[in-house]
Tab-separated table of N, CA and C in Angstrom:
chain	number	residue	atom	x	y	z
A	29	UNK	N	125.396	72.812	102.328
A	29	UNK	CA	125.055	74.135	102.827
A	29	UNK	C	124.514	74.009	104.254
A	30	UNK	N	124.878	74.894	104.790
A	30	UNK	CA	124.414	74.971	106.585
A	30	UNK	C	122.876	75.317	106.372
A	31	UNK	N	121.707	74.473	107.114
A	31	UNK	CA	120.688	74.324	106.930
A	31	UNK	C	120.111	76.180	108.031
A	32	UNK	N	121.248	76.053	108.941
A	32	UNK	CA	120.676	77.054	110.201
A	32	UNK	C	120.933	78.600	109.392
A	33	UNK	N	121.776	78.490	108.364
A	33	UNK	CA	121.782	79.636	107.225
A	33	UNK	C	121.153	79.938	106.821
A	34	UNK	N	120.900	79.141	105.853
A	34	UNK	CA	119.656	78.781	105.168
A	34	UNK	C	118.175	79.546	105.526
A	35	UNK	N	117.916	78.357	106.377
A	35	UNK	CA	116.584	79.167	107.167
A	35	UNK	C	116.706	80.530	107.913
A	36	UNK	N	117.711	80.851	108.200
A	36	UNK	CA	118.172	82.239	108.426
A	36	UNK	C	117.661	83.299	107.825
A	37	UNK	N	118.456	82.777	106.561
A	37	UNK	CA	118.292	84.115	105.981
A	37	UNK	C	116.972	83.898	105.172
A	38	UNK	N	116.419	83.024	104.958
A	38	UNK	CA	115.054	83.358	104.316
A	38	UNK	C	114.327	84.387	105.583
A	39	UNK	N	114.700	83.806	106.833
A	39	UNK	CA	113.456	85.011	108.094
A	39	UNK	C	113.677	85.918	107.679
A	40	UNK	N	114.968	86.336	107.063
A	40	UNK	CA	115.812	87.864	106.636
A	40	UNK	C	114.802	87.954	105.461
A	41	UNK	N	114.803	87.130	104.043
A	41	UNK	CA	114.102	87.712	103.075
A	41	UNK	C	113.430	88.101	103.466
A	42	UNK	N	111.977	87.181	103.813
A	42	UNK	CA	110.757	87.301	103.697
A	42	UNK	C	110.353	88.330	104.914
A	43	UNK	N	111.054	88.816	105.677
A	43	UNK	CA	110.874	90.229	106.861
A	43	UNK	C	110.717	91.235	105.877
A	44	UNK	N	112.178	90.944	105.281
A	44	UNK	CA	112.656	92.094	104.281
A	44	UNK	C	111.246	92.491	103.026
A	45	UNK	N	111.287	91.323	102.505
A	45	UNK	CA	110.023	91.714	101.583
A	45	UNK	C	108.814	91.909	101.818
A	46	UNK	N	108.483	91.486	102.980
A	46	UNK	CA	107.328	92.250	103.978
A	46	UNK	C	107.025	93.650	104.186
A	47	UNK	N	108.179	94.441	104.668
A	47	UNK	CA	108.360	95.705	103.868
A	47	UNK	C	108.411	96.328	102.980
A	48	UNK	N	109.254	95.791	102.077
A	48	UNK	CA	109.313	96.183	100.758
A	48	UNK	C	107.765	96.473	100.392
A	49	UNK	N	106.991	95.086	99.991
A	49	UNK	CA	105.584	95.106	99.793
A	49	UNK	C	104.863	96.126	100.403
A	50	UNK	N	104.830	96.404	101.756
A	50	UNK	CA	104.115	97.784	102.577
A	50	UNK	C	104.056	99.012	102.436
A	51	UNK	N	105.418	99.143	101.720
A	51	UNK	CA	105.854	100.519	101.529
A	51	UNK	C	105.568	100.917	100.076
A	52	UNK	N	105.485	100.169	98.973
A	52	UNK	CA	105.467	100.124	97.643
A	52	UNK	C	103.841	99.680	97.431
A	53	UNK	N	103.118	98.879	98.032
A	53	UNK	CA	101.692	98.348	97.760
A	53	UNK	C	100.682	98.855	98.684
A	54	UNK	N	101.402	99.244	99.819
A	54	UNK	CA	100.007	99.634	101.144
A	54	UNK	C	99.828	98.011	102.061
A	55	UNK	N	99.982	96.952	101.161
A	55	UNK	CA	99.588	95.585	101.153
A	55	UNK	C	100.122	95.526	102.585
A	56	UNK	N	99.567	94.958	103.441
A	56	UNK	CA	100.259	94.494	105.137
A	56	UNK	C	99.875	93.118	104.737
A	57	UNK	N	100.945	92.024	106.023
A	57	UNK	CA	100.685	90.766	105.932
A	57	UNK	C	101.179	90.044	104.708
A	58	UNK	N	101.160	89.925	103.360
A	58	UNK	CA	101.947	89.397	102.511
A	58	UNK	C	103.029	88.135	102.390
A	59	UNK	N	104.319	88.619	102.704
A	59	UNK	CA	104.800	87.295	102.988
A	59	UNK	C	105.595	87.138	104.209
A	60	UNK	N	105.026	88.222	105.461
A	60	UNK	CA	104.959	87.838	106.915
A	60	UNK	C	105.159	85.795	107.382
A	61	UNK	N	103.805	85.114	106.776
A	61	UNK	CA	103.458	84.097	106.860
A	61	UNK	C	104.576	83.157	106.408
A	62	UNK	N	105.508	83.607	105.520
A	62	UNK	CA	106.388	82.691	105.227
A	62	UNK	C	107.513	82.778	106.428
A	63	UNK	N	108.092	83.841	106.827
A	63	UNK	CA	108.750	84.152	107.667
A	63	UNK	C	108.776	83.587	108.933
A	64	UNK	N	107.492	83.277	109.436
A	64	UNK	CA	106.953	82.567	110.469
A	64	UNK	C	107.541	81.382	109.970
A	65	UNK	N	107.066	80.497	109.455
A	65	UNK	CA	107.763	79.579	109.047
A	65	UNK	C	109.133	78.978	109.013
A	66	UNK	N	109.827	80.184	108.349
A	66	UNK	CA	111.244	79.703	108.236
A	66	UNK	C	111.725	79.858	109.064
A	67	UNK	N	111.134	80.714	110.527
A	67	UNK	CA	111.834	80.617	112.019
A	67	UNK	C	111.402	79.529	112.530
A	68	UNK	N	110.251	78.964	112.354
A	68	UNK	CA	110.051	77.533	112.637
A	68	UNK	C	110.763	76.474	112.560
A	69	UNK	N	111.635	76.522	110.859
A	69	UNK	CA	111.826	75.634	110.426
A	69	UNK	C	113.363	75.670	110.723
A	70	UNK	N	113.635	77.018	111.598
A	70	UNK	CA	114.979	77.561	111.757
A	70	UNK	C	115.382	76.820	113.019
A	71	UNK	N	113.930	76.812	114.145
A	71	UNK	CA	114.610	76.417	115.260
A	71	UNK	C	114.516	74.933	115.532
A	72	UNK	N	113.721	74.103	114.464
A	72	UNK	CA	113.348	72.449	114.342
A	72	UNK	C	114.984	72.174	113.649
A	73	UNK	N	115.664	73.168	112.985
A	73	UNK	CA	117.029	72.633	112.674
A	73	UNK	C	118.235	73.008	113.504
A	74	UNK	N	117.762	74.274	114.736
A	74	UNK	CA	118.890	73.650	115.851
A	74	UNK	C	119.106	72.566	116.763
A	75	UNK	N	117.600	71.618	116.707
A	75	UNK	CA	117.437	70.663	117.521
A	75	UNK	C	117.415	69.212	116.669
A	76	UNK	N	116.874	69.274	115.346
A	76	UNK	CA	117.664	68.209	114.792
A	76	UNK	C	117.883	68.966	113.232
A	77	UNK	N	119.597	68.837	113.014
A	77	UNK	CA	120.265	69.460	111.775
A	77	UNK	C	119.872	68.632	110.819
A	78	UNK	N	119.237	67.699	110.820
A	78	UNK	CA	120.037	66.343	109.625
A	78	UNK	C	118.514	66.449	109.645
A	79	UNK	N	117.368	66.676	109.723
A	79	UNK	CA	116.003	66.323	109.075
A	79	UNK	C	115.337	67.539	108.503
A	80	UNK	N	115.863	67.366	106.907
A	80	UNK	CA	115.518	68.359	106.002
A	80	UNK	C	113.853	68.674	106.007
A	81	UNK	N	113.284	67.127	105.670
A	81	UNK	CA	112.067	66.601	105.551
A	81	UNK	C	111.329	66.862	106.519
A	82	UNK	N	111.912	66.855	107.745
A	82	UNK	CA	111.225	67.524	108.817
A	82	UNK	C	110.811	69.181	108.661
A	83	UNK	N	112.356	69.792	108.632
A	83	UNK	CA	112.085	71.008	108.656
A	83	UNK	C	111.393	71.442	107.962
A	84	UNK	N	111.288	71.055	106.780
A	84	UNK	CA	110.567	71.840	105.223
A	84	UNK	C	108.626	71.322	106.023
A	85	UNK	N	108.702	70.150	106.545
A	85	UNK	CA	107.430	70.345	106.728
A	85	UNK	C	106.658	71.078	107.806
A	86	UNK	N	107.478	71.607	108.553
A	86	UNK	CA	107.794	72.349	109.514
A	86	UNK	C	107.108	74.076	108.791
A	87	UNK	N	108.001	74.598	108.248
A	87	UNK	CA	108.065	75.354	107.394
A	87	UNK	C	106.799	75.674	106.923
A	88	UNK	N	106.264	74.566	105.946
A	88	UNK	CA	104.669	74.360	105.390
A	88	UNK	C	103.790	74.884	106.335
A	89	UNK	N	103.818	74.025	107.195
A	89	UNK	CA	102.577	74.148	108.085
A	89	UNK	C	102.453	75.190	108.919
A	90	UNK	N	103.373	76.112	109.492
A	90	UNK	CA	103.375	76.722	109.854
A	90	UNK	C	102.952	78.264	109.157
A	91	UNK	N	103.545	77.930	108.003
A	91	UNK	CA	103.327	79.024	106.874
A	91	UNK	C	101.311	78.843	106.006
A	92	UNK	N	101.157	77.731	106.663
A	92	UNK	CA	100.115	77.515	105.939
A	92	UNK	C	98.877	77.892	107.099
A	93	UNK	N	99.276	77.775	108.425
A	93	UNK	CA	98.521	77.929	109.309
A	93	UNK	C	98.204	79.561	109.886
A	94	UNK	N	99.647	80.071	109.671
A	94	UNK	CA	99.506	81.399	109.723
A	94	UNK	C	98.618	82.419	108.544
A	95	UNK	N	99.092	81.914	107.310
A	95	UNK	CA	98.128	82.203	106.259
A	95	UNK	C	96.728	81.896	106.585
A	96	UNK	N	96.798	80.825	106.744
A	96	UNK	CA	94.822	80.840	107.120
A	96	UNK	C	94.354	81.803	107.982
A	97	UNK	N	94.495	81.873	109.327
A	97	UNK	CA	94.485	82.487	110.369
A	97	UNK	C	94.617	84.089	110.021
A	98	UNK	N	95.686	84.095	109.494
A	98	UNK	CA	95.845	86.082	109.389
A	98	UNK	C	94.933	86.492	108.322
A	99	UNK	N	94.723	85.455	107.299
A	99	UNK	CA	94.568	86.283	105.689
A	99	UNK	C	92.942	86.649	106.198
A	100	UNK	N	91.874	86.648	106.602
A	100	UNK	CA	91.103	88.079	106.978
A	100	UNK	C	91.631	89.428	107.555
A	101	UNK	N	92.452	88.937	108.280
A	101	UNK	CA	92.480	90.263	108.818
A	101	UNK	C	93.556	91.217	107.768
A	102	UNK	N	94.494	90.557	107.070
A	102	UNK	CA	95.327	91.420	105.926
A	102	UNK	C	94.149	91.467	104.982
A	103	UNK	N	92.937	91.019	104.351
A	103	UNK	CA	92.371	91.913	103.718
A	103	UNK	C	91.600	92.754	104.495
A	104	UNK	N	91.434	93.034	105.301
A	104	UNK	CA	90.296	94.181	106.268
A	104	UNK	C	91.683	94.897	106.226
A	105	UNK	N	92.959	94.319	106.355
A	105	UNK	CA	93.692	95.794	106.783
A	105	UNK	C	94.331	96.333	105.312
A	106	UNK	N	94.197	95.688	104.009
A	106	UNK	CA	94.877	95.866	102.798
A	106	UNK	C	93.693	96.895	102.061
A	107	UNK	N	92.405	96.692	102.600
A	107	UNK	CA	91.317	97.324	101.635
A	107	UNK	C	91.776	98.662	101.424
A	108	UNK	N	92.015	98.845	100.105
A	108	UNK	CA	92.562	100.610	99.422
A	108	UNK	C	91.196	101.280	99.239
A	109	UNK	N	91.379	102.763	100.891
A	109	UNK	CA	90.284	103.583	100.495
A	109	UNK	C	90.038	104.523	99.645
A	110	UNK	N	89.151	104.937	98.978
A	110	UNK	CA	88.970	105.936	97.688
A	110	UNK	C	89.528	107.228	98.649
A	111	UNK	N	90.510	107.985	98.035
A	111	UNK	CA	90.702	109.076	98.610
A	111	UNK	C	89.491	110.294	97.454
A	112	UNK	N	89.311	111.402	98.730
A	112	UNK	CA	88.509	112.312	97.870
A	112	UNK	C	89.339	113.409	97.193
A	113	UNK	N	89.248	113.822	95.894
A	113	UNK	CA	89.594	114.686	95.571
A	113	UNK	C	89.039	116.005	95.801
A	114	UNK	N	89.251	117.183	95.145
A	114	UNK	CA	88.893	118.488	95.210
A	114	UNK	C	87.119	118.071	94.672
A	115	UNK	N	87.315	117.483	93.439
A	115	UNK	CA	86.334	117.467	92.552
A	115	UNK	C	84.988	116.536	93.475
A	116	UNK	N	85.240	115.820	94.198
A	116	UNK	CA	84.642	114.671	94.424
A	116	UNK	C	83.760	115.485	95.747
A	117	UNK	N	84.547	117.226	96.153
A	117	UNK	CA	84.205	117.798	97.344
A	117	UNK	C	83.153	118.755	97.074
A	118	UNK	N	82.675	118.749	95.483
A	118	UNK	CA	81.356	119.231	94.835
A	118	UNK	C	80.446	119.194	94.892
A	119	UNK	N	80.240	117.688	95.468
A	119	UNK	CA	78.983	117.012	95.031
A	119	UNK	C	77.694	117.563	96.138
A	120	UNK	N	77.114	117.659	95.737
A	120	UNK	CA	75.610	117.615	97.218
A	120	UNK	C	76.305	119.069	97.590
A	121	UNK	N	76.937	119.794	97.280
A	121	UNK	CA	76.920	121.449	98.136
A	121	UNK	C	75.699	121.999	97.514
A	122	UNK	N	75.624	123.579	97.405
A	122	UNK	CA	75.016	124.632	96.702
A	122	UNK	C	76.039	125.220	96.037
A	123	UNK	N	75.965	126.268	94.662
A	123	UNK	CA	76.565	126.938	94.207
A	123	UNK	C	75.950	127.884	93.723
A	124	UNK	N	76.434	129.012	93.247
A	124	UNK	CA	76.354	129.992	92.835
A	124	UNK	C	76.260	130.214	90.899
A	125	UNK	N	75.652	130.481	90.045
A	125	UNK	CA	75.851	130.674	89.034
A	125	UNK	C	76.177	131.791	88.813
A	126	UNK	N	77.601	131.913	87.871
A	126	UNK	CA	78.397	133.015	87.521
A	126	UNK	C	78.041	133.671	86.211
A	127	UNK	N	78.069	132.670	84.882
A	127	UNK	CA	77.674	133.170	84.078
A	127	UNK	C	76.570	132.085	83.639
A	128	UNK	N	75.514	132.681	83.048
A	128	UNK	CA	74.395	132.207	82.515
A	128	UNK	C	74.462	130.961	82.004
A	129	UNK	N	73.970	129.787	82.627
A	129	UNK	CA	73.815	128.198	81.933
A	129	UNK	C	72.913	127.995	80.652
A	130	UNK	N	73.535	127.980	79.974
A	130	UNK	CA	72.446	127.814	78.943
A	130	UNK	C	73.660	125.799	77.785
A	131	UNK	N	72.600	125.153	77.776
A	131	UNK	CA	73.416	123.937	77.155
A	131	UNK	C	73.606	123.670	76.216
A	132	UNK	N	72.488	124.418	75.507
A	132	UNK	CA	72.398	124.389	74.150
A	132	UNK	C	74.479	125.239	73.565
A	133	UNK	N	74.194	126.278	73.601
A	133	UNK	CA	75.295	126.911	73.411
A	133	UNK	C	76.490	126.329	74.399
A	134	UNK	N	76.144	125.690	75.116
A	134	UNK	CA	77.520	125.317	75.805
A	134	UNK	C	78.533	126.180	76.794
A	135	UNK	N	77.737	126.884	77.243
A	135	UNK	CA	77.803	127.602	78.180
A	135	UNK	C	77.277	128.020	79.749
A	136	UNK	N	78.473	128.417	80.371
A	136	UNK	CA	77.823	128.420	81.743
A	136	UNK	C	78.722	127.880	82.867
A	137	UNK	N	79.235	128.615	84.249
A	137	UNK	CA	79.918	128.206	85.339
A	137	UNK	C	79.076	128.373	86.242
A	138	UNK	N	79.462	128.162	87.417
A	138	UNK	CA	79.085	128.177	88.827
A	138	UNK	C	80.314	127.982	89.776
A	139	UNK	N	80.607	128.752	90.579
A	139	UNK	CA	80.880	129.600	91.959
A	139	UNK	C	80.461	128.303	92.978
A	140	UNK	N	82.002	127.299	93.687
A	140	UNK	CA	81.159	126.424	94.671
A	140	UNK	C	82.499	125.860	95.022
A	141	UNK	N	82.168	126.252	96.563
A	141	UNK	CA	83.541	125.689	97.619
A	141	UNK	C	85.163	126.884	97.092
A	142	UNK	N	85.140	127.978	96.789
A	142	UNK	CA	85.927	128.925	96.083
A	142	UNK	C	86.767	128.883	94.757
A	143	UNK	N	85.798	127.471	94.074
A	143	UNK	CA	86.316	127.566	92.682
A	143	UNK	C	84.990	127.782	91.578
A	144	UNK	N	85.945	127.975	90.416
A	144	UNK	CA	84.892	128.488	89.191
A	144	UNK	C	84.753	127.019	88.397
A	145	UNK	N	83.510	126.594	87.993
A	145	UNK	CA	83.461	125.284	87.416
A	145	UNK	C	82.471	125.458	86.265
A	146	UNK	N	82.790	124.826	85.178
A	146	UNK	CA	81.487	124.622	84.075
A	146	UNK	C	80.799	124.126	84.808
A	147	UNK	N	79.875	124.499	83.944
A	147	UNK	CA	78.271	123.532	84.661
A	147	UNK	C	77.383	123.299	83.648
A	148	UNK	N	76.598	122.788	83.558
A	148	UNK	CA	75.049	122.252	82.592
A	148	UNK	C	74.220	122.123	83.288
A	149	UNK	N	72.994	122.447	83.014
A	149	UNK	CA	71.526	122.174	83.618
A	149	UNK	C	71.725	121.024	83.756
A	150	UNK	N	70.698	120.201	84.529
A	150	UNK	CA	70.493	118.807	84.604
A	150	UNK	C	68.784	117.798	83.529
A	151	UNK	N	67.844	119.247	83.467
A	151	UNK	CA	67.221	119.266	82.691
A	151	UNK	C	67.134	119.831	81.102
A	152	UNK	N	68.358	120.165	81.243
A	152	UNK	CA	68.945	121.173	79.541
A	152	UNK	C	68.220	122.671	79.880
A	153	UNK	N	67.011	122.950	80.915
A	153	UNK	CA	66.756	124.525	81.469
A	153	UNK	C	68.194	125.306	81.434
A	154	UNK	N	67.669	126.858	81.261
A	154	UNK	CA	68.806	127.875	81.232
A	154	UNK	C	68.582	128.390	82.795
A	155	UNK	N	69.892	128.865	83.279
A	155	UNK	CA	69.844	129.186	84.565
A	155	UNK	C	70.517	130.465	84.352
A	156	UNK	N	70.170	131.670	85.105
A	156	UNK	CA	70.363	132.707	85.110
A	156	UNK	C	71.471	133.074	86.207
A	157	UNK	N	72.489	133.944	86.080
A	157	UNK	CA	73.797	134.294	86.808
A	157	UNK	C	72.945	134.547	88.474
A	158	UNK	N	73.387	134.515	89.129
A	158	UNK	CA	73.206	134.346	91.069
A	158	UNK	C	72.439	133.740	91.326
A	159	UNK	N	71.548	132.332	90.740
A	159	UNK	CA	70.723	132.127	91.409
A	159	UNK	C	71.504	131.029	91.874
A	160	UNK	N	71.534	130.106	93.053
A	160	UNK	CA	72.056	129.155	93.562
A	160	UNK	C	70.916	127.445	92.931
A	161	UNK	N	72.195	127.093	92.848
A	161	UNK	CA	71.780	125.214	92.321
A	161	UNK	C	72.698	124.465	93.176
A	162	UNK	N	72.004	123.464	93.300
A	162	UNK	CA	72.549	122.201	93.606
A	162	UNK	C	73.416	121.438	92.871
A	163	UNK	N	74.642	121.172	93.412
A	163	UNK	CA	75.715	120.498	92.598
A	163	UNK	C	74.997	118.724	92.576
A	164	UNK	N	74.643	118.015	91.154
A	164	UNK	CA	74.090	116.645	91.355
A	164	UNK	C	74.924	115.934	91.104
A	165	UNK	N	76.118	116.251	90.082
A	165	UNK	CA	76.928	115.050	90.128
A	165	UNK	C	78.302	115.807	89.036
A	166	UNK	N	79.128	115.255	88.601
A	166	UNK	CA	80.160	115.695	87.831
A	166	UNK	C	80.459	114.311	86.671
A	167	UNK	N	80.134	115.209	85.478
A	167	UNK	CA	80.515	114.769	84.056
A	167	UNK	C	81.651	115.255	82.949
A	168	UNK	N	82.670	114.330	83.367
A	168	UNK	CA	83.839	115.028	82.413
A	168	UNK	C	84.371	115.777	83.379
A	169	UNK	N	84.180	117.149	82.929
A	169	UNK	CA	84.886	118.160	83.708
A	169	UNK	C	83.521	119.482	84.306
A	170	UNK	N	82.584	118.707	83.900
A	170	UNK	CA	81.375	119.877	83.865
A	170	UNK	C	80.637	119.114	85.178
A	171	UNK	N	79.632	120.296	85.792
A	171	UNK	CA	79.046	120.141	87.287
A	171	UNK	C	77.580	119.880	86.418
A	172	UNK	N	77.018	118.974	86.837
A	172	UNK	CA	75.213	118.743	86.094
A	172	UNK	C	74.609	119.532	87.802
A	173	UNK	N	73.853	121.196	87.294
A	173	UNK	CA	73.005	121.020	88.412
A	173	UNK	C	71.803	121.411	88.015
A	174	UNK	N	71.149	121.435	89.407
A	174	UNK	CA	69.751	122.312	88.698
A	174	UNK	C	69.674	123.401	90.592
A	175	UNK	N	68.573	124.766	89.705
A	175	UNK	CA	68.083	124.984	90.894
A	175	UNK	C	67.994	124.602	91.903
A	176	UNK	N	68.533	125.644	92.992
A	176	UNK	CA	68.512	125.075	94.637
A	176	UNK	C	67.318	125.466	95.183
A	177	UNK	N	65.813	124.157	95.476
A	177	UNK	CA	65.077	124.569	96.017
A	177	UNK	C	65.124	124.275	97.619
A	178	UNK	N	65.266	125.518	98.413
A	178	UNK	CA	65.065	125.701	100.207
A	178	UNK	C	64.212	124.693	100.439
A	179	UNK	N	64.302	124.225	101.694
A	179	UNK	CA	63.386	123.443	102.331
A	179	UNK	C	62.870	123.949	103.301
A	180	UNK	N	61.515	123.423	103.257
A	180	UNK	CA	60.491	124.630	103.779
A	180	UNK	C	60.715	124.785	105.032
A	181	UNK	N	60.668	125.525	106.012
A	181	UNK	CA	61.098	125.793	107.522
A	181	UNK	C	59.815	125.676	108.281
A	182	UNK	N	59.590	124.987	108.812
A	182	UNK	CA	58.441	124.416	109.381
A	182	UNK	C	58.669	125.168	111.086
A	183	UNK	N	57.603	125.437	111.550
A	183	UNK	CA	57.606	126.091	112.952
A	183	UNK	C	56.494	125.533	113.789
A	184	UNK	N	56.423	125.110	114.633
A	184	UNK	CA	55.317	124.919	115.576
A	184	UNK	C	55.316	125.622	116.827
A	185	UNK	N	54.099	125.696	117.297
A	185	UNK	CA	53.981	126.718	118.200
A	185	UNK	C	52.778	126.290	119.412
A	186	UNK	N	53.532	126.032	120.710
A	186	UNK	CA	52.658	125.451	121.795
A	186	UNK	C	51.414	126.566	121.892
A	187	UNK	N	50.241	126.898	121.204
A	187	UNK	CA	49.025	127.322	122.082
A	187	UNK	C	48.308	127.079	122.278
């Protein structure tokens, strides 16, 4: 088999599956590092054809050196960020209570960011329709809040 093939078309795979991987995983960098390599090992076999042993170690090291070298920066660039959902855009607002919280009975929404959401006290307290709470966190499908207490507005005054 023609060795300059050979190493050819692996630059071809491993380009090829470099993509593949990016587009299907997010993953960057992957098997870039081999690729490097097999152009290495591509152009050590236009200058001597007949040293397999060469090339392949060729190949290695190059693939092994690039791996060292890149693989921080493909995980800083591979890290998968949490995307936010709707739900996740709840948290820490104010809301509105729609109908009366009460937990015992299992009842009760709140009015927050223009949707309608169950809710539960956070202390099992009943909360009465308009008063505004603090969204603390989300359980299941239900909002845990309690009363929204204002923070006091403090004024000073040069006299």
């Amino acid at each position: 088999m023609n060795l300059l093939l050979f190493w050819g078309a692996l630059v071809v795979v491993f380009v090829v599956l470099e993509f593949l991987i990016v587009e299907f995983t997010g993953r960057v960098l992957s098997a870039i590092w081999f690729a490097l390599g097999a152009a290495g090992a591509l152009i050590v076999t236009a200058v001597a054809p007949e040293q397999f042993m060469l090339q392949l170690a060729v190949f290695l090291v190059i693939s092994s050196v690039a791996l060292y070298f890149t693989r921080p920066l493909s995980k800083r660039l591979s890290k998968v960020r949490p995307t936010q959902t709707n739900a996740d855009r709840a948290l820490a607002q104010i809301g509105v209570v729609r109908d009366a919280i009460h937990n015992l009975e299992g009842k009760g929404s709140v009015f927050v960011n223009g949707k309608l959401w169950s809710a539960r006290s956070q202390d099992g307290s009943t909360i009465e329709p308009d008063v505004q709470v603090d969204i603390l966190r989300i359980e299941g499908v239900k909002l845990i809040v309690r009363p929204h207490i204002p923070e006091a507005v403090t004024t000073s005054s040069d006299s």
